[in-house]
Structure formats: structure tokens, C-alpha cells
Amino acid sequence: QLRDAVLAAANAKGRALQCPQRGAMFSLFFPATPVRDYTTALTGDAALFRKFFHTCLDNGVYLAPSPYEAAFLSTAHAGADLDRACAVMSGAIRGL
């Protein structure tokens, strides 16, 4: 749900976003090409990630402060909390 929301927001904005995911673990990168390893992760726009991160943080969604760290969802992330995270993160992408 979260991955779909942020990718839809990026697509609507015309913003390149990669969101690799394995199970409940995911990351967000802002390059045009898929991120498959450290070298391709370095092609992401770190300044854009910082702006995204701080917008999320200012709105109550706490992510790792580095694009090179993974985020994890758990069963504690459900319902209204997950809906709010989707809204905040999507809004942050639209604001980039």
C-alpha cells in the first residue's frame, strides 16, 4: 500500500522514484534507473531525498535519515496510521 502510494505520487508528478522492496523492507531513491546495488544507489539525488525526509519528519512520519538505509513495516503499521503515512509521504513527493 505504501509503495503503491509513493510510486503513484511520483508518477503523477513526473518525478523519477525507485522503491525497491523485499517483503516489509523498502527503500526510496530518486534516480531514473533501477537501483540494484551500491553503485546504482549512488546515482540517486541525495538533496532531493533530504527534502523528502525532512518534509515527512515535519509531518510526523519518521524515516531513516539516509537514502542508503532501509525502512521496515510491521503489523503495528496498519489502518489509520498506514493511511496517514501514505498521505504524508505522497504529499512530500508532490511537494518536491
Short mmCIF file of C-alpha atoms in Angstrom, two decimals:
data_model
loop_
_atom_site.label_atom_id
_atom_site.label_comp_id
_atom_site.label_asym_id
_atom_site.label_seq_id
_atom_site.Cartn_x
_atom_site.Cartn_y
_atom_site.Cartn_z
CA GLN A 1 0.00 0.00 0.00
CA LEU A 2 2.75 2.45 0.96
CA ARG A 3 4.93 1.58 -2.02
CA ASP A 4 1.98 1.94 -4.39
CA ALA A 5 1.06 5.32 -2.89
CA VAL A 6 4.53 6.86 -3.18
CA LEU A 7 5.11 5.49 -6.68
CA ALA A 8 1.73 6.83 -7.82
CA ALA A 9 2.55 10.26 -6.39
CA ALA A 10 5.94 10.28 -8.11
CA ASN A 11 4.42 9.16 -11.39
CA ALA A 12 1.73 11.86 -11.22
CA LYS A 13 4.43 14.46 -10.51
CA GLY A 14 6.68 13.15 -13.29
CA ARG A 15 9.39 12.51 -10.70
CA ALA A 16 11.74 9.55 -11.02
CA LEU A 17 11.46 7.34 -7.93
CA GLN A 18 12.73 3.85 -7.27
CA CYS A 19 11.26 1.89 -4.37
CA PRO A 20 12.98 -1.48 -4.12
CA GLN A 21 11.14 -3.78 -1.72
CA ARG A 22 11.58 -7.21 -0.20
CA GLY A 23 8.69 -8.21 1.99
CA ALA A 24 8.15 -5.46 4.54
CA MET A 25 11.56 -3.83 3.93
CA PHE A 26 11.85 -1.00 1.40
CA SER A 27 13.98 1.96 0.38
CA LEU A 28 13.37 5.14 -1.58
CA PHE A 29 15.76 6.54 -4.17
CA PHE A 30 15.38 9.38 -6.64
CA PRO A 31 17.27 8.22 -9.76
CA ALA A 32 15.76 7.48 -13.18
CA THR A 33 17.26 3.99 -13.38
CA PRO A 34 16.57 0.99 -11.15
CA VAL A 35 18.67 0.65 -8.00
CA ARG A 36 20.25 -2.77 -7.81
CA ASP A 37 23.45 -2.21 -5.82
CA TYR A 38 25.57 0.41 -4.07
CA THR A 39 26.86 1.87 -7.33
CA THR A 40 23.39 2.44 -8.73
CA ALA A 41 22.16 3.71 -5.35
CA LEU A 42 24.76 6.47 -5.60
CA THR A 43 23.06 7.78 -8.75
CA GLY A 44 20.11 8.97 -6.65
CA ASP A 45 19.56 12.62 -5.83
CA ALA A 46 20.60 12.86 -2.15
CA ALA A 47 19.47 16.51 -1.85
CA LEU A 48 16.01 15.55 -3.08
CA PHE A 49 15.88 12.68 -0.58
CA ARG A 50 16.83 15.09 2.23
CA LYS A 51 13.98 17.42 1.30
CA PHE A 52 11.58 14.45 1.16
CA PHE A 53 12.85 13.12 4.50
CA HIS A 54 12.50 16.47 6.29
CA THR A 55 9.01 17.06 4.92
CA CYS A 56 7.95 13.64 6.19
CA LEU A 57 9.63 14.25 9.54
CA ASP A 58 7.97 17.66 9.92
CA ASN A 59 4.62 15.92 9.37
CA GLY A 60 5.13 13.09 11.85
CA VAL A 61 6.45 10.30 9.61
CA TYR A 62 9.84 9.17 10.88
CA LEU A 63 12.13 7.53 8.30
CA ALA A 64 15.83 6.76 8.36
CA PRO A 65 17.68 9.99 7.50
CA SER A 66 19.80 8.39 4.78
CA PRO A 67 18.63 7.05 1.42
CA TYR A 68 21.06 4.16 1.95
CA GLU A 69 19.12 2.78 4.92
CA ALA A 70 16.08 0.56 4.63
CA ALA A 71 12.67 1.20 6.14
CA PHE A 72 10.61 -1.57 7.69
CA LEU A 73 6.88 -2.01 8.13
CA SER A 74 5.38 -4.32 10.71
CA THR A 75 1.94 -5.41 11.84
CA ALA A 76 1.94 -2.29 14.03
CA HIS A 77 1.70 -0.23 10.83
CA ALA A 78 -1.92 -0.64 9.79
CA GLY A 79 -5.20 1.16 9.43
CA ALA A 80 -5.25 4.89 10.03
CA ASP A 81 -1.51 5.04 10.81
CA LEU A 82 -0.60 3.47 7.49
CA ASP A 83 -3.11 5.65 5.64
CA ARG A 84 -1.57 8.74 7.25
CA ALA A 85 1.97 7.66 6.34
CA CYS A 86 0.83 7.14 2.74
CA ALA A 87 -0.75 10.59 2.67
CA VAL A 88 2.27 12.34 4.23
CA MET A 89 4.84 10.58 2.05
CA SER A 90 2.77 11.12 -1.11
CA GLY A 91 2.33 14.78 -0.22
CA ALA A 92 6.07 15.13 0.37
CA ILE A 93 6.74 13.74 -3.10
CA ARG A 94 4.19 16.07 -4.67
CA GLY A 95 5.98 18.96 -2.96
CA LEU A 96 9.36 18.16 -4.48
#
